mmCIF file of C-alpha atoms in Angstrom:
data_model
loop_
_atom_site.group_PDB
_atom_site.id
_atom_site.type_symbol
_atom_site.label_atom_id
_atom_site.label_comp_id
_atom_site.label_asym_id
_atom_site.label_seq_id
_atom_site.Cartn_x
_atom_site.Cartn_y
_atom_site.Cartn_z
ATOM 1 C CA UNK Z 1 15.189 -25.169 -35.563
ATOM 2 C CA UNK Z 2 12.164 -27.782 -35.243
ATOM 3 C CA UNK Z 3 9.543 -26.619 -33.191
ATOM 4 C CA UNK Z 4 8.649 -28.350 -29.877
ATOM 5 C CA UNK Z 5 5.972 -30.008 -29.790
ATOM 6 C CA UNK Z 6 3.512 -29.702 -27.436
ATOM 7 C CA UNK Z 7 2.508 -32.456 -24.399
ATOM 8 C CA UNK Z 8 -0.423 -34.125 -24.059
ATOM 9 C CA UNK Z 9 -1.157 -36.544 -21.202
ATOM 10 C CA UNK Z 10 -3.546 -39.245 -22.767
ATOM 11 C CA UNK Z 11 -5.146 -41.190 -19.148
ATOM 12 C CA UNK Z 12 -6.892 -44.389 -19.570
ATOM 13 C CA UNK Z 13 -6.951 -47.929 -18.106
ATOM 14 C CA UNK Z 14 -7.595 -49.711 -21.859
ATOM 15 C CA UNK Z 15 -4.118 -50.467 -23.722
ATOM 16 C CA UNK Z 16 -5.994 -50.290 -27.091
ATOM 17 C CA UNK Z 17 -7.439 -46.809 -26.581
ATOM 18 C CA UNK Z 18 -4.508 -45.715 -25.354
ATOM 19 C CA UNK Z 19 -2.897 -47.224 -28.650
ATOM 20 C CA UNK Z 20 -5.509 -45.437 -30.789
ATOM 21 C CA UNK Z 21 -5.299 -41.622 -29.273
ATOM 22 C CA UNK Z 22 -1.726 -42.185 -29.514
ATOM 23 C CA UNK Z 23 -1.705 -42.880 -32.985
ATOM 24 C CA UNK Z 24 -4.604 -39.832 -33.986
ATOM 25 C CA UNK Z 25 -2.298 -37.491 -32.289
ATOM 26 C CA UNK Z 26 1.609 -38.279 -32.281
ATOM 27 C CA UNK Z 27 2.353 -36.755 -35.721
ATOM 28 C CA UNK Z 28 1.222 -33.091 -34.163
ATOM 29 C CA UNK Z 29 1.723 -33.560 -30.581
ATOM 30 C CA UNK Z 30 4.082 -35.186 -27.949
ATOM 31 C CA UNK Z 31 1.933 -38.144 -26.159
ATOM 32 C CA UNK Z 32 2.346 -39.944 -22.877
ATOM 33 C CA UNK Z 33 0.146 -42.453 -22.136
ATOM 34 C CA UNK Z 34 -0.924 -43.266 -18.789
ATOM 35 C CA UNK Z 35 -2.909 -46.211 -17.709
ATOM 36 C CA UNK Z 36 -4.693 -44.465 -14.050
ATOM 37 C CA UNK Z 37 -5.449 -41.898 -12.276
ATOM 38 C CA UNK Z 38 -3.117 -42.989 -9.415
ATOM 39 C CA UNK Z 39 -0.020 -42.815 -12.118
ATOM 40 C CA UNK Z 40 -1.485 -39.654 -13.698
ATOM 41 C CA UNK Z 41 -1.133 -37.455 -10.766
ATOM 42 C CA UNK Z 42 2.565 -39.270 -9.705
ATOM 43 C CA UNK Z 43 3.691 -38.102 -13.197
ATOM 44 C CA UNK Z 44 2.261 -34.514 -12.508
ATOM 45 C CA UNK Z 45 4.704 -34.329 -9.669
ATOM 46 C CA UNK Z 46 7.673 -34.785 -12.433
ATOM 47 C CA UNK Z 47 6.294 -32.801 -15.376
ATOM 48 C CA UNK Z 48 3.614 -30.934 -16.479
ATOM 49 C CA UNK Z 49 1.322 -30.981 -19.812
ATOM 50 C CA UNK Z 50 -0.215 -28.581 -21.976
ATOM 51 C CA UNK Z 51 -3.271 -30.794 -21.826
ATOM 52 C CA UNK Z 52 -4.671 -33.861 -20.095
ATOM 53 C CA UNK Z 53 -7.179 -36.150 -22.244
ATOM 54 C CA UNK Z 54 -8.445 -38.291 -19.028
ATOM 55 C CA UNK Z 55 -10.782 -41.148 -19.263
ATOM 56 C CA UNK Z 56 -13.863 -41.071 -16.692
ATOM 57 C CA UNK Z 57 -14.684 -44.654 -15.822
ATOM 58 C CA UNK Z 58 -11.207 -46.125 -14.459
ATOM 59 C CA UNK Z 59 -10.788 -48.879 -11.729
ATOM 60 C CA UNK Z 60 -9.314 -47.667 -8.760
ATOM 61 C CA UNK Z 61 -9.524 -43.842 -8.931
ATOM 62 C CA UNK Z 62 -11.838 -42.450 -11.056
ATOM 63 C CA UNK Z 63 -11.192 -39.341 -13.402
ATOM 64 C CA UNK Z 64 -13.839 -37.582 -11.145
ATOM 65 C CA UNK Z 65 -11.768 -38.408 -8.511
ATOM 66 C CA UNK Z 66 -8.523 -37.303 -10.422
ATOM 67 C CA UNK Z 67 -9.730 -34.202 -11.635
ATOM 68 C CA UNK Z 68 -10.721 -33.234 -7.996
ATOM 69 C CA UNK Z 69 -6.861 -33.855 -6.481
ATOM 70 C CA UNK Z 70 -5.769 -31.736 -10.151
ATOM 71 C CA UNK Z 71 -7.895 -28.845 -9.229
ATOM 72 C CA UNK Z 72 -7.545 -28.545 -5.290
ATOM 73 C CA UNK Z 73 -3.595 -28.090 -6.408
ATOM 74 C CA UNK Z 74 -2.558 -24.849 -7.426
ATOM 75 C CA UNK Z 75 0.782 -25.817 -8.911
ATOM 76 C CA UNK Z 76 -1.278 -27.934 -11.672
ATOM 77 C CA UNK Z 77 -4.921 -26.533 -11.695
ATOM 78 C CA UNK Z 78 -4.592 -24.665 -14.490
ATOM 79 C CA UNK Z 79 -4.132 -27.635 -17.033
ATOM 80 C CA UNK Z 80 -7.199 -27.979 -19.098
ATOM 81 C CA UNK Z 81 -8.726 -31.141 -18.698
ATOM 82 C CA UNK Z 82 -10.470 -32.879 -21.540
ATOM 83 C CA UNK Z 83 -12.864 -35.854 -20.691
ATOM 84 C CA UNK Z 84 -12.776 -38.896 -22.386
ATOM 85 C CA UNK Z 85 -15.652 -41.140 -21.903
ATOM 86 C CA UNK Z 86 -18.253 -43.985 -23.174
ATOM 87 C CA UNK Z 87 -20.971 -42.602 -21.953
ATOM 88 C CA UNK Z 88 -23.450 -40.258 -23.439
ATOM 89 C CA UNK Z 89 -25.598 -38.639 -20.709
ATOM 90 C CA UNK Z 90 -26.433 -34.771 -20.001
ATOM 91 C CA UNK Z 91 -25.662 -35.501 -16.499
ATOM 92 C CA UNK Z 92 -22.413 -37.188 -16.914
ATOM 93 C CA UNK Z 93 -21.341 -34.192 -18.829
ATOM 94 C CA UNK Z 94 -22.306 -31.406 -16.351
ATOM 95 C CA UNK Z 95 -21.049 -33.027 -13.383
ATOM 96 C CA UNK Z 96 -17.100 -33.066 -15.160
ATOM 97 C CA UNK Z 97 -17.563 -29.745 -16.249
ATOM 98 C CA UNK Z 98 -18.171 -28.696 -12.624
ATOM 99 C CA UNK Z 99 -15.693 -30.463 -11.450
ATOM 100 C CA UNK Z 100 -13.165 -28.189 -13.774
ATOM 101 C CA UNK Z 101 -13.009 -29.974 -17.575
ATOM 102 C CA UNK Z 102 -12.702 -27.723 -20.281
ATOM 103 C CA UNK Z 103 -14.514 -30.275 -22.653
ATOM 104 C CA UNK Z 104 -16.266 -33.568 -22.676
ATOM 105 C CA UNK Z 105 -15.554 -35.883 -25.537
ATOM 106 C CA UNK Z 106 -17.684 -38.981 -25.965
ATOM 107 C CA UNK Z 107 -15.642 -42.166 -27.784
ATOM 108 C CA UNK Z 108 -15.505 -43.446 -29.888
ATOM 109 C CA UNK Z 109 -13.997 -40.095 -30.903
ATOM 110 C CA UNK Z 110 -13.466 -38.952 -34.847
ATOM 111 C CA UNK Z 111 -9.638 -38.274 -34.909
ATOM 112 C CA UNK Z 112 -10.520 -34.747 -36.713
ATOM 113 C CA UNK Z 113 -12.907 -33.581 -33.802
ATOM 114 C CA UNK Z 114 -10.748 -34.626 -31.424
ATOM 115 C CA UNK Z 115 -7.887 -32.513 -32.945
ATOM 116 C CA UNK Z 116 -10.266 -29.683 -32.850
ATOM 117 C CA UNK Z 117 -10.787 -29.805 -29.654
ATOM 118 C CA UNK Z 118 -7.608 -30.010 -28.483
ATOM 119 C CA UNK Z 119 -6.135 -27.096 -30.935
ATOM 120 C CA UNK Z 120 -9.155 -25.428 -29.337
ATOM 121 C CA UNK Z 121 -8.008 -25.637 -25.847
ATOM 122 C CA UNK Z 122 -4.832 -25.877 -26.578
ATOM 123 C CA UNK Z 123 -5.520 -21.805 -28.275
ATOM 124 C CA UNK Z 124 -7.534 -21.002 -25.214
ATOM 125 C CA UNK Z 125 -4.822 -21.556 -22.529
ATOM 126 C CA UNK Z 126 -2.199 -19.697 -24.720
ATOM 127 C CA UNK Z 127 -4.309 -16.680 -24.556
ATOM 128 C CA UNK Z 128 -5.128 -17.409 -20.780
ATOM 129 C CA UNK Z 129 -1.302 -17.111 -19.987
ATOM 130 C CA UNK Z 130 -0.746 -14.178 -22.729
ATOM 131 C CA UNK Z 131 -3.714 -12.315 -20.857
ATOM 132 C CA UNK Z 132 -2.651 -13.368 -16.904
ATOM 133 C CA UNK Z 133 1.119 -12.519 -18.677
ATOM 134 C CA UNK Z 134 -0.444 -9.104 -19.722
ATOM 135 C CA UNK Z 135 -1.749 -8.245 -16.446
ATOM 136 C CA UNK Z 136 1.205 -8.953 -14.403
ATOM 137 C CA UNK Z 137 3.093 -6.756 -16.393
ATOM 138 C CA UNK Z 138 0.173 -4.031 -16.349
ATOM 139 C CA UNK Z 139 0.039 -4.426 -12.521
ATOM 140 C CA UNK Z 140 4.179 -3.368 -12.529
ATOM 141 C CA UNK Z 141 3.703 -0.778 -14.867
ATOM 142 C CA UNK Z 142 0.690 0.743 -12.681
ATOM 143 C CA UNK Z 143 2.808 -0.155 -9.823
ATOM 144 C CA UNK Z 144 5.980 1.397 -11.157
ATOM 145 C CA UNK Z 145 3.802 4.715 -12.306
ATOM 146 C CA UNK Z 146 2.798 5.169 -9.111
ATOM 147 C CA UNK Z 147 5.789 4.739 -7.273
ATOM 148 C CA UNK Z 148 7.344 7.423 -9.700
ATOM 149 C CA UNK Z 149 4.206 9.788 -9.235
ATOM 150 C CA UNK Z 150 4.401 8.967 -5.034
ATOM 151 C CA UNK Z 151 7.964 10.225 -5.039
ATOM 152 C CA UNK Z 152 7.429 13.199 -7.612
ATOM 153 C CA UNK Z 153 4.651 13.781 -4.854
ATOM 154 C CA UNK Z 154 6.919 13.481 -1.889
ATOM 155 C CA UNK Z 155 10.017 15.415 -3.571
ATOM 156 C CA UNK Z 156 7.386 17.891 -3.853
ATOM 157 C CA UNK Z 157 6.141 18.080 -0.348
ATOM 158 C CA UNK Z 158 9.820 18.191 0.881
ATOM 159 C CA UNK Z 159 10.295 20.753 -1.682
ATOM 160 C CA UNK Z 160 8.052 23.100 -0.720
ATOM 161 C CA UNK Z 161 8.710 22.373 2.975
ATOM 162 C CA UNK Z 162 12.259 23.109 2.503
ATOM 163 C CA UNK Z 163 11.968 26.498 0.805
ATOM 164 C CA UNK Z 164 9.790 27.469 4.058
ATOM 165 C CA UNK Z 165 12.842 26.098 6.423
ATOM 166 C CA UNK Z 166 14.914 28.047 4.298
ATOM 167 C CA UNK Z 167 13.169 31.876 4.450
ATOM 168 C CA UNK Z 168 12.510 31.039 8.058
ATOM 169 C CA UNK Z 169 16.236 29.917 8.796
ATOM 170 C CA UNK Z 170 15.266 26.786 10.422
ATOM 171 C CA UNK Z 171 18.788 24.477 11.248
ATOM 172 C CA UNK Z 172 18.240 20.456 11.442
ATOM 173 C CA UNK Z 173 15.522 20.176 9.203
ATOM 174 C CA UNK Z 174 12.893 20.537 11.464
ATOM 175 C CA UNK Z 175 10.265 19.297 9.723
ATOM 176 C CA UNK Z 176 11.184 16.051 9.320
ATOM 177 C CA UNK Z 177 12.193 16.064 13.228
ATOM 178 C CA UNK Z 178 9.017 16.704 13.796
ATOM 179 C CA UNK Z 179 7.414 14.134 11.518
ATOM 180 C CA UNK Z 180 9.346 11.290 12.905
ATOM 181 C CA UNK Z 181 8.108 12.444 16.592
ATOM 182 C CA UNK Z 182 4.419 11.879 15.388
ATOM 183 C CA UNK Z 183 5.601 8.947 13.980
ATOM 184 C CA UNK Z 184 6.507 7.703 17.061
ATOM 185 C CA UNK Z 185 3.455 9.125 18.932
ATOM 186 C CA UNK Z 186 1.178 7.333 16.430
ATOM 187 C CA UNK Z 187 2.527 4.307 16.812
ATOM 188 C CA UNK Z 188 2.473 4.496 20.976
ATOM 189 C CA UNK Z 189 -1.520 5.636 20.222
ATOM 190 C CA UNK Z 190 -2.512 2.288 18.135
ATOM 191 C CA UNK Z 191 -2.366 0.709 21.325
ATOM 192 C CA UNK Z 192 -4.519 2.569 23.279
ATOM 193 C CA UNK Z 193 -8.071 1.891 22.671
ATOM 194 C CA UNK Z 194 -9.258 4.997 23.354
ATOM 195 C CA UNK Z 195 -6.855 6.316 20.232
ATOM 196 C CA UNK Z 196 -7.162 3.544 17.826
ATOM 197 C CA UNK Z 197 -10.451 3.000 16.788
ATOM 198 C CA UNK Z 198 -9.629 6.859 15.509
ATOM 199 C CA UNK Z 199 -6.349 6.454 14.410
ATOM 200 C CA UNK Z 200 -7.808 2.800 12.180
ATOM 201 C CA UNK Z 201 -10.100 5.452 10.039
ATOM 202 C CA UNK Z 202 -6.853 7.199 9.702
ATOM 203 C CA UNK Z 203 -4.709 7.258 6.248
ATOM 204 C CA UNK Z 204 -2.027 7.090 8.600
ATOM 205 C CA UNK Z 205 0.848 7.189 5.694
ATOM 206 C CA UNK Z 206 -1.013 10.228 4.030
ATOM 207 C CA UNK Z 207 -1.303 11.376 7.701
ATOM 208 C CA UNK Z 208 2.390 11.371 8.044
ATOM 209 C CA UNK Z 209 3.433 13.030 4.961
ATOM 210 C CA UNK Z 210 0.817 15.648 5.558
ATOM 211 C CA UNK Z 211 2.787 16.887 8.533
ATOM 212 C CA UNK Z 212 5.737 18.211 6.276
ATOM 213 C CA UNK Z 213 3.486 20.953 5.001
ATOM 214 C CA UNK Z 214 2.364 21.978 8.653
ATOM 215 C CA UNK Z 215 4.179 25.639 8.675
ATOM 216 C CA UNK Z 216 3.359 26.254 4.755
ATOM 217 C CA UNK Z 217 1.484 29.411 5.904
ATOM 218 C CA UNK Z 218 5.120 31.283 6.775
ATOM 219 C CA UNK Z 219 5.682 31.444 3.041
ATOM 220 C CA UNK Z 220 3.445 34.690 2.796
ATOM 221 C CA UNK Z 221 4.858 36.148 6.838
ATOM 222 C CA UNK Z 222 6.349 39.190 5.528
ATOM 223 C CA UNK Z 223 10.564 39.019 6.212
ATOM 224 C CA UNK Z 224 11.057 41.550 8.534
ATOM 225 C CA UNK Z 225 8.522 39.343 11.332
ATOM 226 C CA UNK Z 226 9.805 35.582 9.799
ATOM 227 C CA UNK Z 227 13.240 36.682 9.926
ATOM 228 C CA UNK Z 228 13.565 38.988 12.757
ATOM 229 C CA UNK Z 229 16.584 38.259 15.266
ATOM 230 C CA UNK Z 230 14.927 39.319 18.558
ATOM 231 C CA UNK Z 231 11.405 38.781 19.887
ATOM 232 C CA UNK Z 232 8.603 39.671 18.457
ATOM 233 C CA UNK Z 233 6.015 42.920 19.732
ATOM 234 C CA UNK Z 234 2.417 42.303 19.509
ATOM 235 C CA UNK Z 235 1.896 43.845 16.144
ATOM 236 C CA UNK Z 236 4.716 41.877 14.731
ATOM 237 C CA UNK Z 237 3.255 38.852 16.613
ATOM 238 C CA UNK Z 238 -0.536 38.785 15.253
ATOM 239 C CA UNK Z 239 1.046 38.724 11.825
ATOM 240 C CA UNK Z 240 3.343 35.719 12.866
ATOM 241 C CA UNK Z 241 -0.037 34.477 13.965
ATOM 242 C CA UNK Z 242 -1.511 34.347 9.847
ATOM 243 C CA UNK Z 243 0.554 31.762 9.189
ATOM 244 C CA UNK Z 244 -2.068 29.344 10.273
ATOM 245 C CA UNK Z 245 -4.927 30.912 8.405
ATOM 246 C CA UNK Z 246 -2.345 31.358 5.374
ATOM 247 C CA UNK Z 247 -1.382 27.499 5.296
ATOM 248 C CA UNK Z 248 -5.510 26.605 5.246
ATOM 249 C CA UNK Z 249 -5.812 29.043 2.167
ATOM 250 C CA UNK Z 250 -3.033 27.808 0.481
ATOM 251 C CA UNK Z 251 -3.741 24.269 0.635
ATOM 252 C CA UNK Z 252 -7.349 24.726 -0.207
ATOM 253 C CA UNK Z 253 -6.098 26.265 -3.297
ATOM 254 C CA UNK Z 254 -4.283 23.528 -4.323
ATOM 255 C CA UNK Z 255 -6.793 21.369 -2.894
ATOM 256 C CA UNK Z 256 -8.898 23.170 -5.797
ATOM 257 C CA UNK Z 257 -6.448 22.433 -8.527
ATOM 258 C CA UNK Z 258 -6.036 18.640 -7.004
ATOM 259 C CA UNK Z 259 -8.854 17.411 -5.537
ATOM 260 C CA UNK Z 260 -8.815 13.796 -3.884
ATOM 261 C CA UNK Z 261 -5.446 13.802 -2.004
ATOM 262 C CA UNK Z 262 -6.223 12.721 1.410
ATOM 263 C CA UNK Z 263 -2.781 14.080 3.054
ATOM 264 C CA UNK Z 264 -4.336 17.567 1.640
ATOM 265 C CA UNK Z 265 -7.055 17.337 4.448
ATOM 266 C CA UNK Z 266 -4.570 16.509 6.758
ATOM 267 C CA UNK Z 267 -2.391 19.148 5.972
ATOM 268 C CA UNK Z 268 -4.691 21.597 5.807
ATOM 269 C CA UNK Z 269 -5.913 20.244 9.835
ATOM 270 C CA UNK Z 270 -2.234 20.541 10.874
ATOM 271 C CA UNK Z 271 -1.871 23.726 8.905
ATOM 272 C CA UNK Z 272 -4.779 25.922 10.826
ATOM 273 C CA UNK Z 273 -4.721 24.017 13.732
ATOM 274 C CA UNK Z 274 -1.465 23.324 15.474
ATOM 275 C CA UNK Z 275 -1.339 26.379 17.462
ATOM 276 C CA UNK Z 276 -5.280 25.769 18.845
ATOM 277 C CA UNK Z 277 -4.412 25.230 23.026
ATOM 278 C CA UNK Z 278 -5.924 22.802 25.271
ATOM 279 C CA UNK Z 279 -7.216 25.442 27.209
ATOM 280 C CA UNK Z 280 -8.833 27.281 24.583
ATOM 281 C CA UNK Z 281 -6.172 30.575 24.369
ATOM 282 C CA UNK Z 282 -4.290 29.631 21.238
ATOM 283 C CA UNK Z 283 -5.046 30.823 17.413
ATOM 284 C CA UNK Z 284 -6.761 31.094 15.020
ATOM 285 C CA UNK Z 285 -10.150 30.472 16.657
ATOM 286 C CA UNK Z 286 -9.027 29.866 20.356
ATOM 287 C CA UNK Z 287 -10.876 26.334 19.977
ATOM 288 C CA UNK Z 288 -10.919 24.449 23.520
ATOM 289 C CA UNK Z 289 -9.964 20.887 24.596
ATOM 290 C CA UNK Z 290 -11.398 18.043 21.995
ATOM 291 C CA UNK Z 291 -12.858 20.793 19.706
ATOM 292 C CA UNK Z 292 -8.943 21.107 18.243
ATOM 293 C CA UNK Z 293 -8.473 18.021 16.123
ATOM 294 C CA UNK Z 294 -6.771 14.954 17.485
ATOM 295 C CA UNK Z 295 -3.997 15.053 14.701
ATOM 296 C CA UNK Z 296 -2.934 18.872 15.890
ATOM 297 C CA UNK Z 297 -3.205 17.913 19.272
ATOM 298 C CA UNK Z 298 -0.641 15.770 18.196
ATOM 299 C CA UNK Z 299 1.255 18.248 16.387
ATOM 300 C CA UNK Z 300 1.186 20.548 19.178
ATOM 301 C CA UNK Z 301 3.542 18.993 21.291
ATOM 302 C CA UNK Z 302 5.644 17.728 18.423
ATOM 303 C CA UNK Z 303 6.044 20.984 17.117
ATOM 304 C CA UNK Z 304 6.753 22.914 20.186
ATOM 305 C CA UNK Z 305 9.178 20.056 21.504
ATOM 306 C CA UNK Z 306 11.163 20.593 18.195
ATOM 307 C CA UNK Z 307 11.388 24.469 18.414
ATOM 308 C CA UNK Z 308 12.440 23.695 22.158
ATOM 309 C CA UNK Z 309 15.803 22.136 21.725
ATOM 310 C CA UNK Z 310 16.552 23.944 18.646
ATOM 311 C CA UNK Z 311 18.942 27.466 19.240
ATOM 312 C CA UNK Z 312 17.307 30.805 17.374
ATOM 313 C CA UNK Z 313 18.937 33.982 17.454
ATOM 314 C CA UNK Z 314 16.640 35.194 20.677
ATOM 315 C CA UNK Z 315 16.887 31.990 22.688
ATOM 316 C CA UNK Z 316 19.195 29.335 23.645
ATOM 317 C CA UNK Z 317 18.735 25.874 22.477
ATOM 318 C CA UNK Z 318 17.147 23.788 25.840
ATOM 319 C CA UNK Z 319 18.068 20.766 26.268
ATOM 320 C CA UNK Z 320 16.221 17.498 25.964
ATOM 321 C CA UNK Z 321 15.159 16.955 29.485
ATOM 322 C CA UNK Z 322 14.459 20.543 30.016
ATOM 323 C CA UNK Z 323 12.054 20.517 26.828
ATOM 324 C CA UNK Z 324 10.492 17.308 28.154
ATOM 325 C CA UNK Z 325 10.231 19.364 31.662
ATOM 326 C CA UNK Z 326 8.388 22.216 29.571
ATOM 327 C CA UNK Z 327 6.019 19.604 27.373
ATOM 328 C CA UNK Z 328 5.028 17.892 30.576
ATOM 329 C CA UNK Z 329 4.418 21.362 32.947
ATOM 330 C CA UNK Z 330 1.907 22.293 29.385
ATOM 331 C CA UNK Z 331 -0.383 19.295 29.742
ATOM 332 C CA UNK Z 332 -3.902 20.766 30.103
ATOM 333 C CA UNK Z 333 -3.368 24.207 29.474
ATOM 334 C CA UNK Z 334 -1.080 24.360 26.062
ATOM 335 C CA UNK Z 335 -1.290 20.446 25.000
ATOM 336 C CA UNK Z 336 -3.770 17.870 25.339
ATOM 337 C CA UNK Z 337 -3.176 16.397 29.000
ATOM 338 C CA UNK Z 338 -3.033 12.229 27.962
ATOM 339 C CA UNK Z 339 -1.425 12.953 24.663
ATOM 340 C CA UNK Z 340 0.990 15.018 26.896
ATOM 341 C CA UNK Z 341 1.920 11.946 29.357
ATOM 342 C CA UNK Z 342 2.109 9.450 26.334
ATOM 343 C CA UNK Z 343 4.657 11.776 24.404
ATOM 344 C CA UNK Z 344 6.454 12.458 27.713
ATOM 345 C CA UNK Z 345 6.701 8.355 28.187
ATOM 346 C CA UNK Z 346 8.228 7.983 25.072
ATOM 347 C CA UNK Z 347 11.298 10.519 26.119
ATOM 348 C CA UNK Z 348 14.248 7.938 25.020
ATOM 349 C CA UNK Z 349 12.555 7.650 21.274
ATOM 350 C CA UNK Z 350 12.249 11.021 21.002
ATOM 351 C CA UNK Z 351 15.284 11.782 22.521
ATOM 352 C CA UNK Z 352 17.372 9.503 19.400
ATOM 353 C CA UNK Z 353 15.967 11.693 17.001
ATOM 354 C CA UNK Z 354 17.060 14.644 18.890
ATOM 355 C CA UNK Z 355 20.264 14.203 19.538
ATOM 356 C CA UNK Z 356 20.822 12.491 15.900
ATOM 357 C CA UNK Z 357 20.357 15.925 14.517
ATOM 358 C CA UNK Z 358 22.833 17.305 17.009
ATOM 359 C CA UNK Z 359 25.109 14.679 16.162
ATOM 360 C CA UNK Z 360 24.627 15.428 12.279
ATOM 361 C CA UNK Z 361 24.891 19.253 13.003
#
């Protein structure tokens, strides 16, 4: 099968140059001659060239003037441009290579530098669209790589959070309850000014994910506290307590072996602090008001709203309004007081994800 040959535009307003290119270049390439600038760019809007040989000094519009309509066009600025022109001046020259020519060929031309040129060119844009070819297909690679290596990450996370859910006997996953109430709570705090000039510094995805990992620490609560049917005595209940410090050490130890994962820090935050109170009597380091972290603030009253409305073997299951009842009676002694009110305005969100896990029990 005969190769195609490739198109060249040949622009200018003199029949017997025209005639002349035509003739140097027909036997290698396919030729169109144009007369102006004005029919030039008409063409363009039909078909497109590997190349454009355009004369400079037309009547009417100029092939300054044509190259600048070529170029402001994305659709055709990538055609090289070669000039074509009489005269034989330094600033002639410069002033179409600004404007975007690839080359600047004074006539009258020799027929075997002009093919050089043009093979020239005609070489350079190949490789332009084998590189800009390249890199698109590098970016999906890169793209697909990390997609796989984001949800080896996540299937991780859930993983891990599901073998705690599982030694601690958790029903509904509760985890992911609880991640979808932040959810919702973040998104009611990106309006607030006082929140979101915080939450903007935020990784807010990483943020999210993070939360999963929140109870991570109960891996290393010894059975007969995690999984004891009736309520805990004080002994029992200062080694429930550990968890928090547990989660921080395990997450700085894999913080150790992977270091530059942002939903690490936050996970480590939620770990150790979710159980900090407002008022300053919660654990690990009874830390008071804004000292706890705004994103275990958070987790606070997601957390406790969860284990609320969920039934354990010492403790009914309460029901959505009576949890809301509870949430709203611990603003500013167990939960941040505004953080409190927003979560407690958002009831009918949080209440769909509630009952959907009833629903799906």
């Amino acid at each position: 099968m005969e190769e195609r040959k490739k198109c060249i535009f040949l622009v200018d307003d003199n029949i017997l140059n025209l005639n002349v290119g035509k003739a140097a270049l027909q036997h290698k390439y396919t030729i169109v001659t144009i007369p102006s600038g004005e029919k030039l760019l008409s063409l363009l809007d039909k078909m497109k060239p590997e190349l454009i040989l355009l004369d400079i000094d037309m009547p009417g519009m100029s092939g300054y003037d044509t190259i600048k309509i070529i170029k402001a066009n994305p659709e055709i600025a990538n055609i090289p441009v070669i000039f074509l022109t009489g005269k034989n001046e330094a600033d002639s020259e410069i002033l179409g290579l600004s404007l975007g020519a690839v080359d600047y060929i004074t006539k009258p031309f020799s027929q075997s530098i002009l093919l050089m040129r043009i093979e020239l060119h005609l070489l350079l844009q190949t490789q332009k669209e084998e590189l800009r070819e390249f890199n698109i297909n590098l970016q999906k690679m890169v793209e697909e790589r990390t997609n796989e290596i984001n949800d080896l990450q996540n299937a991780v996370i859930m993983w891990a959070a599901e073998v705690i859910e599982f030694r601690d006997e958790e029903t509904g996953q509760h985890v992911e309850r609880v991640q979808k109430y932040l959810e919702i709570l973040l998104n009611a705090m990106k309006k607030i000014e006082s929140y979101s000039m915080e939450i903007a510094k935020w990784d807010t995805d990483a943020f999210l994910k993070s939360a999963i990992l929140h109870d991570i620490g109960k891996i290393k609560i010894r059975d007969s506290v995690l999984l004891k049917e009736s309520r805990l005595d004080d002994e029992e209940m200062d080694n429930m307590k550990l968890h928090s410090i547990y989660g921080k050490m395990l997450l700085e130890n894999l913080q150790n072996r992977v270091p530059n994962q942002t939903f690490l820090d936050y996970a480590k935050t939620l770990a150790h602090r979710h159980h900090e109170r407002w008022d300053g009597t919660g654990y690990p380091d009874k830390l008071h008001g804004e000292e706890i972290p705004l994103q275990a603030r958070m987790m606070a009253i997601a957390d406790v709203y969860d284990a609320l409305i969920t039934a354990r073997p010492y403790k009914k299951a309460f029901s959505h309004e009576e949890a809301m009842e509870i949430i709203s009676l611990g603003g500013g002694s167990q939960f941040d007081p505004e953080l409190t009110k927003l979560f407690v305005s958002l009831s009918d969100k949080i209440r769909d994800i509630s009952e959907g896990r009833k629903n799906a029990e």
